[in-house]
Tab-separated table of C-alpha atoms in Angstrom:
chain	number	residue	atom	x	y	z
A	1	MET	CA	-0.020	0.259	-0.255
A	2	ALA	CA	2.625	2.082	0.514
A	3	LEU	CA	3.747	2.012	-3.011
A	4	VAL	CA	0.374	2.773	-4.159
A	5	ARG	CA	0.537	5.609	-1.270
A	6	ARG	CA	3.122	7.260	-3.346
A	7	VAL	CA	1.946	6.695	-6.810
A	8	PHE	CA	-1.658	8.172	-6.569
A	9	GLY	CA	-0.403	11.054	-3.948
A	10	LEU	CA	-2.194	9.606	-1.156
A	11	GLY	CA	-1.590	10.236	2.557
A	12	ARG	CA	-2.355	8.184	5.283
A	13	VAL	CA	-5.865	8.874	6.261
A	14	GLY	CA	-6.053	9.772	9.587
A	15	LYS	CA	-9.530	8.719	12.299
A	16	GLY	CA	-12.543	10.270	12.254
A	17	LYS	CA	-15.937	10.328	10.343
A	18	CYS	CA	-14.318	11.355	6.875
A	19	ALA	CA	-11.816	8.569	7.375
A	20	ASN	CA	-14.128	5.934	8.044
A	21	ALA	CA	-16.109	7.282	4.733
A	22	GLY	CA	-13.667	6.754	2.899
A	23	ARG	CA	-12.207	3.546	4.354
A	24	GLY	CA	-15.540	1.943	5.226
A	25	ALA	CA	-15.933	-0.158	8.866
A	26	GLY	CA	-12.699	-3.120	8.027
A	27	GLY	CA	-10.505	-0.119	7.268
A	28	ASP	CA	-10.244	-1.605	3.719
A	29	TRP	CA	-7.602	1.115	1.766
A	30	GLY	CA	-9.465	-0.049	-1.716
A	31	PHE	CA	-12.322	2.672	-1.750
A	32	VAL	CA	-9.969	5.158	-1.055
A	33	VAL	CA	-7.940	4.413	-4.697
A	34	THR	CA	-10.713	3.505	-5.998
A	35	ARG	CA	-12.343	6.657	-5.998
A	36	ARG	CA	-8.688	8.360	-6.615
A	37	LEU	CA	-8.069	6.384	-9.918
A	38	ALA	CA	-12.150	7.376	-10.692
A	39	GLU	CA	-11.485	10.787	-10.484
A	40	SER	CA	-8.163	10.670	-12.128
A	41	VAL	CA	-10.166	9.030	-15.587
A	42	TRP	CA	-13.382	10.375	-15.291
A	43	GLY	CA	-12.881	13.660	-13.310
A	44	ARG	CA	-15.660	13.270	-11.277
A	45	ALA	CA	-15.605	15.014	-8.365
A	46	PRO	CA	-14.918	12.730	-4.539
A	47	ARG	CA	-18.082	12.481	-1.956
A	48	ALA	CA	-18.860	15.814	-0.292
A	49	ASP	CA	-16.993	14.777	3.162
A	50	CYS	CA	-13.900	13.391	1.492
A	51	GLN	CA	-13.677	16.806	-0.037
A	52	GLN	CA	-13.782	18.282	3.800
A	53	MET	CA	-11.340	15.617	4.800
A	54	SER	CA	-9.169	17.183	1.964
A	55	ARG	CA	-8.982	20.656	2.561
A	56	ALA	CA	-8.550	19.876	6.069
A	57	ARG	CA	-6.151	18.247	5.716
A	58	ASP	CA	-3.938	21.015	3.110
A	59	ALA	CA	-5.227	23.564	5.208
A	60	PRO	CA	-1.833	23.937	7.425
A	61	ARG	CA	-0.078	23.497	4.342
A	62	GLN	CA	-2.262	26.703	2.309
A	63	SER	CA	-1.722	28.522	4.895
A	64	HIS	CA	2.095	27.838	5.418
A	65	ALA	CA	2.319	28.719	1.761
A	66	LEU	CA	0.342	32.041	2.218
A	67	GLY	CA	1.948	33.021	5.312
A	68	THR	CA	5.441	32.839	3.659
A	69	ALA	CA	3.763	34.912	0.154
A	70	ALA	CA	2.791	37.514	2.909
A	71	THR	CA	6.489	37.210	4.141
A	72	ARG	CA	7.896	37.911	0.880
A	73	VAL	CA	5.593	40.503	-0.361
A	74	GLY	CA	5.955	42.630	3.430
A	75	HIS	CA	9.611	41.932	3.767
A	76	GLY	CA	10.755	40.079	1.365
A	77	ARG	CA	12.993	41.737	-1.777
A	78	ARG	CA	11.526	44.853	-3.005
A	79	GLY	CA	9.474	45.453	0.554
A	80	GLY	CA	4.999	46.071	0.306
A	81	GLU	CA	6.417	48.592	-2.841
A	82	ASP	CA	8.503	47.808	-4.826
A	83	LEU	CA	12.132	49.337	-4.499
A	84	ALA	CA	13.667	51.319	-7.054
A	85	GLY	CA	17.030	50.573	-7.150
A	86	GLY	CA	19.573	52.777	-6.276
A	87	LEU	CA	21.547	54.384	-3.008
A	88	TYR	CA	19.456	54.299	0.610
A	89	VAL	CA	20.913	56.487	2.664
A	90	VAL	CA	18.819	55.305	5.372
A	91	ALA	CA	18.278	56.982	8.964
A	92	THR	CA	18.752	54.669	12.495
A	93	PRO	CA	17.560	55.251	15.823
A	94	ILE	CA	19.909	57.593	18.080
A	95	GLY	CA	18.434	55.338	20.932
A	96	ASN	CA	15.084	54.198	21.600
A	97	LEU	CA	14.502	51.439	18.570
A	98	SER	CA	10.797	52.447	18.385
A	99	ASP	CA	12.298	55.378	16.434
A	100	MET	CA	12.957	53.172	13.037
A	101	SER	CA	10.201	54.174	10.631
A	102	ASN	CA	8.087	51.620	8.589
A	103	ARG	CA	10.506	53.033	5.371
A	104	ALA	CA	13.723	52.434	7.198
A	105	LEU	CA	12.623	49.016	7.855
A	106	GLU	CA	11.594	47.716	4.299
A	107	VAL	CA	14.368	49.054	2.805
A	108	LEU	CA	16.916	47.506	4.942
A	109	LYS	CA	14.858	44.245	4.608
A	110	GLY	CA	15.266	44.581	0.954
A	111	ALA	CA	18.789	45.572	0.102
A	112	ASP	CA	20.697	44.037	-1.484
A	113	GLU	CA	23.813	45.438	0.513
A	114	VAL	CA	24.375	47.448	3.644
A	115	PHE	CA	26.981	49.850	3.452
A	116	CYS	CA	27.176	50.474	7.804
A	117	GLU	CA	29.842	52.422	9.868
A	118	ASP	CA	30.291	49.369	12.672
A	119	THR	CA	29.406	45.614	11.147
A	120	ARG	CA	28.509	44.906	14.792
A	121	ARG	CA	26.197	47.377	15.804
A	122	THR	CA	24.561	47.428	12.765
A	123	ILE	CA	24.170	43.196	13.056
A	124	LYS	CA	22.790	43.967	16.298
A	125	LEU	CA	20.007	46.903	14.820
A	126	LEU	CA	18.694	44.289	11.730
A	127	SER	CA	18.115	41.053	14.509
A	128	ALA	CA	16.221	43.257	17.083
A	129	PHE	CA	13.922	43.174	13.400
A	130	GLY	CA	14.284	39.925	12.925
A	131	VAL	CA	16.447	40.480	9.527
A	132	ARG	CA	19.116	38.513	8.976
A	133	GLY	CA	21.599	36.808	6.385
A	134	LYS	CA	22.230	40.078	5.154
A	135	GLN	CA	25.697	40.950	3.000
A	136	LEU	CA	27.786	43.632	5.486
A	137	SER	CA	29.978	46.332	4.145
A	138	SER	CA	32.272	48.188	6.336
A	139	TYR	CA	32.571	52.247	5.247
A	140	HIS	CA	33.599	54.568	8.365
A	141	GLU	CA	35.778	57.359	8.514
A	142	HIS	CA	39.057	55.282	8.140
A	143	ASN	CA	38.174	53.359	4.856
A	144	LYS	CA	35.508	55.845	2.996
A	145	LYS	CA	37.827	56.061	0.400
A	146	SER	CA	38.643	52.467	-0.328
A	147	THR	CA	38.207	50.923	-3.781
A	148	LYS	CA	36.307	48.337	-2.746
A	149	HIS	CA	33.549	51.274	-2.198
A	150	ARG	CA	33.951	51.907	-5.891
A	151	VAL	CA	33.647	48.722	-6.921
A	152	ALA	CA	30.599	48.228	-5.612
A	153	LEU	CA	29.224	51.650	-6.408
A	154	GLU	CA	29.915	50.170	-10.265
A	155	SER	CA	28.556	47.046	-9.986
A	156	LEU	CA	24.900	49.667	-8.871
A	157	ARG	CA	25.555	51.292	-11.918
A	158	ARG	CA	26.002	48.378	-14.285
A	159	ASN	CA	22.829	46.941	-12.496
A	160	PRO	CA	20.398	49.766	-11.613
A	161	MET	CA	18.042	47.440	-10.175
A	162	ARG	CA	20.353	46.549	-7.434
A	163	VAL	CA	19.529	48.004	-4.232
A	164	VAL	CA	22.038	49.336	-2.033
A	165	ALA	CA	21.450	51.304	2.086
A	166	LEU	CA	23.746	53.660	3.882
A	167	VAL	CA	23.159	53.819	7.485
A	168	CYS	CA	25.418	54.652	10.519
A	169	ASP	CA	26.179	53.667	14.072
A	170	ALA	CA	23.489	56.353	15.296
A	171	GLY	CA	20.747	58.774	13.312
A	172	THR	CA	21.487	60.561	9.679
A	173	PRO	CA	24.515	59.440	8.079
A	174	SER	CA	26.215	62.364	6.484
A	175	VAL	CA	25.284	64.541	9.272
A	176	SER	CA	28.637	64.071	11.354
A	177	ASP	CA	28.811	60.695	10.023
A	178	PRO	CA	30.500	58.864	7.501
A	179	GLY	CA	28.569	59.145	3.897
A	180	SER	CA	28.811	62.801	2.059
A	181	GLU	CA	31.816	60.971	0.021
A	182	LEU	CA	29.942	57.797	-0.822
A	183	VAL	CA	27.229	59.472	-2.217
A	184	GLN	CA	29.286	62.315	-4.247
A	185	GLU	CA	30.688	59.479	-5.694
A	186	ALA	CA	27.041	57.200	-6.784
A	187	ARG	CA	25.980	60.977	-8.180
A	188	ARG	CA	29.186	61.458	-10.204
A	189	LEU	CA	28.811	57.904	-11.421
A	190	GLY	CA	24.343	58.937	-12.310
A	191	ILE	CA	23.469	56.523	-9.626
A	192	ARG	CA	19.818	57.533	-8.264
A	193	VAL	CA	20.083	58.366	-4.846
A	194	HIS	CA	17.251	58.213	-1.557
A	195	CYS	CA	16.871	59.533	1.106
A	196	ILE	CA	14.891	57.792	3.830
A	197	PRO	CA	14.830	60.755	6.485
A	198	GLY	CA	14.406	59.777	10.322
A	199	PRO	CA	16.208	59.867	13.603
A	200	CYS	CA	19.040	63.226	13.847
A	201	ALA	CA	20.055	64.433	17.486
A	202	PHE	CA	20.963	67.689	15.709
A	203	ALA	CA	17.259	68.265	15.240
A	204	ALA	CA	15.684	66.547	18.109
A	205	ALA	CA	18.166	68.560	20.535
A	206	LEU	CA	17.056	71.758	18.283
A	207	SER	CA	13.739	71.191	18.531
A	208	ALA	CA	13.459	70.784	22.267
A	209	CYS	CA	15.546	73.312	23.487
A	210	GLY	CA	13.875	75.646	24.069
A	211	ILE	CA	16.239	78.032	22.407
A	212	THR	CA	14.868	81.030	20.422
A	213	ALA	CA	16.192	81.729	17.128
A	214	ALA	CA	15.405	85.468	17.234
A	215	ARG	CA	17.774	88.706	17.839
A	216	LYS	CA	16.904	91.735	19.675
A	217	ASP	CA	17.757	94.923	18.236
A	218	GLY	CA	18.262	97.638	20.380
A	219	GLN	CA	14.659	98.953	21.254
A	220	GLY	CA	14.199	95.328	22.799
A	221	SER	CA	12.229	93.793	19.734
A	222	HIS	CA	12.824	90.818	17.470
A	223	ALA	CA	14.267	92.566	14.693
A	224	ALA	CA	16.127	89.502	12.928
A	225	GLN	CA	16.808	85.970	13.116
A	226	LEU	CA	19.207	84.478	14.230
A	227	ASP	CA	20.893	81.677	11.969
A	228	VAL	CA	21.617	77.577	12.965
A	229	HIS	CA	25.104	76.941	12.757
A	230	PHE	CA	25.706	73.224	12.733
A	231	VAL	CA	29.346	72.746	13.264
A	232	GLY	CA	29.445	69.410	14.709
A	233	PHE	CA	32.438	67.487	16.732
A	234	LEU	CA	34.832	70.293	17.946
A	235	PRO	CA	37.787	69.909	17.389
A	236	GLU	CA	40.365	67.780	19.978
A	237	LYS	CA	43.599	69.707	19.848
A	238	PRO	CA	43.679	72.704	22.196
A	239	LYS	CA	44.985	75.155	18.937
A	240	LEU	CA	42.436	74.247	16.349
A	241	LEU	CA	39.538	74.523	18.776
A	242	LYS	CA	40.456	77.727	19.713
A	243	ARG	CA	40.518	78.809	16.519
A	244	LYS	CA	36.992	77.305	15.895
A	245	LEU	CA	35.825	78.747	18.801
A	246	VAL	CA	36.805	82.499	18.113
A	247	ALA	CA	35.453	82.624	14.749
A	248	MET	CA	32.442	80.703	15.956
A	249	SER	CA	31.419	83.571	18.217
A	250	SER	CA	31.938	85.890	15.076
A	251	ILE	CA	28.165	84.594	13.988
A	252	PRO	CA	25.332	85.491	15.644
A	253	ALA	CA	23.820	82.410	15.523
A	254	VAL	CA	22.196	79.289	17.090
A	255	HIS	CA	25.997	77.093	17.624
A	256	VAL	CA	25.419	72.958	17.690
A	257	ALA	CA	28.048	70.743	18.286
A	258	TYR	CA	28.045	67.627	19.433
A	259	VAL	CA	30.586	66.501	22.212
A	260	ALA	CA	31.504	63.190	23.972
A	261	PRO	CA	31.681	63.227	27.497
A	262	HIS	CA	35.497	63.237	28.596
A	263	ASP	CA	35.378	66.535	26.360
A	264	LEU	CA	32.658	68.727	27.524
A	265	VAL	CA	34.584	70.420	30.609
A	266	ARG	CA	37.632	70.773	28.722
A	267	GLN	CA	35.802	71.991	25.444
A	268	LEU	CA	33.301	74.716	28.083
A	269	ARG	CA	36.582	76.386	29.422
A	270	ALA	CA	37.870	76.948	25.751
A	271	MET	CA	34.315	78.318	25.056
A	272	LYS	CA	33.934	80.449	27.955
A	273	GLU	CA	37.259	82.208	26.634
A	274	ALA	CA	36.039	82.388	23.020
A	275	PHE	CA	32.234	83.560	24.624
A	276	LEU	CA	31.489	85.128	26.940
A	277	GLY	CA	31.118	83.520	30.183
A	278	THR	CA	27.270	84.450	30.608
A	279	THR	CA	26.700	83.236	27.245
A	280	GLU	CA	23.383	81.123	27.219
A	281	ILE	CA	23.715	77.474	26.041
A	282	VAL	CA	22.020	74.116	26.455
A	283	LEU	CA	22.950	70.851	26.907
A	284	ALA	CA	20.676	67.702	25.677
A	285	ARG	CA	21.618	64.790	26.950
A	286	GLU	CA	21.091	60.773	26.209
A	287	LEU	CA	18.759	62.221	23.675
A	288	THR	CA	15.537	59.403	23.232
A	289	LYS	CA	17.060	57.121	25.861
A	290	LEU	CA	15.781	56.378	29.037
A	291	TYR	CA	17.830	59.445	30.900
A	292	GLU	CA	17.409	61.961	28.437
A	293	GLU	CA	18.131	65.548	29.914
A	294	PHE	CA	17.933	68.868	28.343
A	295	TRP	CA	20.094	71.239	31.387
A	296	SER	CA	20.097	75.151	30.336
A	297	GLY	CA	22.088	77.919	32.071
A	298	SER	CA	25.202	80.331	31.344
A	299	ILE	CA	29.045	78.664	30.697
A	300	GLU	CA	30.019	79.450	33.850
A	301	GLU	CA	27.138	77.711	34.941
A	302	ALA	CA	27.737	74.134	33.273
A	303	ILE	CA	31.655	74.266	34.096
A	304	HIS	CA	30.738	74.095	37.874
A	305	GLU	CA	27.610	71.734	37.609
A	306	PHE	CA	29.929	69.150	35.334
A	307	THR	CA	32.939	69.934	38.239
A	308	VAL	CA	31.919	70.093	41.103
A	309	ASN	CA	27.993	68.780	41.350
A	310	ARG	CA	28.113	64.910	38.756
A	311	GLU	CA	30.681	64.287	36.373
A	312	PRO	CA	29.544	63.552	32.706
A	313	LYS	CA	28.065	60.779	31.771
A	314	GLY	CA	26.454	59.981	28.156
A	315	GLU	CA	26.793	61.845	24.663
A	316	PHE	CA	26.292	65.212	24.588
A	317	THR	CA	24.849	68.206	22.269
A	318	ILE	CA	25.221	71.729	23.152
A	319	LEU	CA	23.971	74.580	21.665
A	320	VAL	CA	25.135	77.842	22.469
A	321	GLN	CA	22.866	81.292	21.873
A	322	ASN	CA	25.152	83.751	20.330
A	323	GLN	CA	23.711	87.099	20.182
A	324	GLY	CA	26.810	88.689	20.625
A	325	GLY	CA	28.837	91.335	18.551
A	326	GLY	CA	31.091	89.612	15.566
A	327	ALA	CA	31.042	89.641	12.166
A	328	ALA	CA	26.993	89.228	11.545
A	329	ASP	CA	26.581	91.521	9.189
A	330	ALA	CA	27.357	91.094	5.560
A	331	GLY	CA	27.312	95.117	4.744
A	332	ASP	CA	30.726	95.399	7.005
A	333	ALA	CA	31.929	92.080	6.313
A	334	GLN	CA	31.742	93.992	2.403
A	335	GLY	CA	33.606	96.904	4.017
A	336	GLU	CA	30.637	99.270	2.879
A	337	THR	CA	31.440	101.622	5.706
A	338	SER	CA	34.872	103.501	6.373
A	339	SER	CA	35.132	101.952	10.478
A	340	PRO	CA	37.379	98.674	10.767
A	341	PRO	CA	34.801	96.271	10.071
A	342	ARG	CA	33.163	93.527	13.077
A	343	TYR	CA	35.509	91.012	12.178
A	344	SER	CA	38.299	92.826	12.059
A	345	LYS	CA	38.451	91.741	16.350
A	346	VAL	CA	38.273	88.776	15.217
A	347	LEU	CA	40.873	88.415	12.870
A	348	GLU	CA	43.114	89.741	16.328
A	349	SER	CA	42.154	87.077	18.265
A	350	LEU	CA	43.478	84.513	15.604
A	351	MET	CA	46.809	86.329	14.880
A	352	ARG	CA	47.145	87.170	18.525
A	353	ALA	CA	46.514	82.254	19.284
A	354	GLY	CA	49.758	82.675	17.051
A	355	MET	CA	48.370	82.648	12.977
A	356	SER	CA	49.870	84.643	10.418
A	357	SER	CA	47.852	87.218	8.716
A	358	SER	CA	47.047	85.054	5.684
A	359	GLU	CA	46.041	81.798	7.879
A	360	ALA	CA	43.971	83.948	10.065
A	361	ALA	CA	42.603	85.574	6.920
A	362	LYS	CA	42.109	82.097	5.861
A	363	ALA	CA	40.413	80.730	8.171
A	364	LEU	CA	37.915	83.425	9.231
A	365	VAL	CA	36.440	83.269	5.411
A	366	GLU	CA	36.067	79.230	5.706
A	367	ILE	CA	34.954	79.216	9.164
A	368	SER	CA	32.555	82.834	9.030
A	369	GLN	CA	29.578	81.617	6.306
A	370	LEU	CA	29.477	85.505	5.728
A	371	PRO	CA	30.065	86.527	2.111
A	372	LEU	CA	33.493	87.779	2.731
A	373	LYS	CA	36.581	88.232	0.544
A	374	LYS	CA	39.990	86.923	1.744
A	375	LYS	CA	41.570	89.833	0.269
A	376	GLU	CA	39.451	92.256	1.837
A	377	VAL	CA	40.012	90.367	4.946
A	378	TYR	CA	44.241	89.704	4.121
A	379	ASN	CA	44.192	93.384	3.883
A	380	GLU	CA	42.429	93.864	7.003
A	381	ALA	CA	44.740	91.621	8.559
A	382	LEU	CA	48.007	93.890	7.584
A	383	ALA	CA	46.142	97.298	8.801
A	384	ILE	CA	45.436	94.793	11.881
A	385	LYS	CA	49.644	94.473	11.851
A	386	LYS	CA	50.703	98.089	11.111
A	387	ARG	CA	48.452	99.434	13.815
A	388	GLY	CA	50.346	97.550	16.052
A	389	GLN	CA	47.553	95.299	17.577
A	390	VAL	CA	49.647	92.346	17.270
């Protein structure tokens, strides 16, 4: 009978009403075989109770097949919607996994390859959402110019249906994290680049810090808007840090920077020298995590808080509300008045820090984000030297 069952595709029928109806009281298999043979020859449908038996037997198999198909459609190679080929810049959570967007998850599930800053951290992230077996390629600050990334992009260019995702350890790639060079190369090769927006510590801190972007005029009314100046991580070397902060102090803006806990106090002390000690700041700590905190006060108060009261812990985003003087007006920057331009004091500070006239002029033009002409700034640096101010 085993041979007969294999020939006719019969499974062993279990006990019960339908089984007895098919086999008879004596448990003879002949009736089932006969009916199956009759169906194949005459195309007649089996009896209703045996139809129910067949459906019940095949239901789990069909359910499994439907579930697999749903998985393929919802979370497979192309996700719920077909993913267009190209490079996807995907933002990932900065501390709370619930911040992962559906779009980001669909792209990561459907990607052929994922470029990531640290493969170990990305594996943990994907595993938390049940995504496994992805091809991961390391892409970080120290290997971002590697030829293997160009080879991968060339492959993507030749196969426009291929999907490659770019993620960083946390947050949005290219925002103070590796990614911009890869995006530039992709665009140069004519590869379509897609953005999948999401968590970003800079934007999160700015939205909840409570710092107004309005700058007051002499009468106390809000006459102009402060720019938002994102600087990323500040330089570690003291000399470079001082130059950067002096240049920042000349720009009326809300300055936003990332600070590691072991660097916080040192950089706050450097800020006190570059800005006024009473300058208001906000320190956003452990954003979206369990111990999220927004601390506000002056630079002097912040130094006291994190040297006397407690030790800095967690990643910090620092926001500095700089309304004070400096090179704010483009008119002064372009020399429309006869008096020394407002950036003159900044130039003087840079030169006192040990920079030559040319170096100070170049640094100010690059950092200030104002419409400054290097030649005019250099001439002012020479004038400062001639006046004997340095």
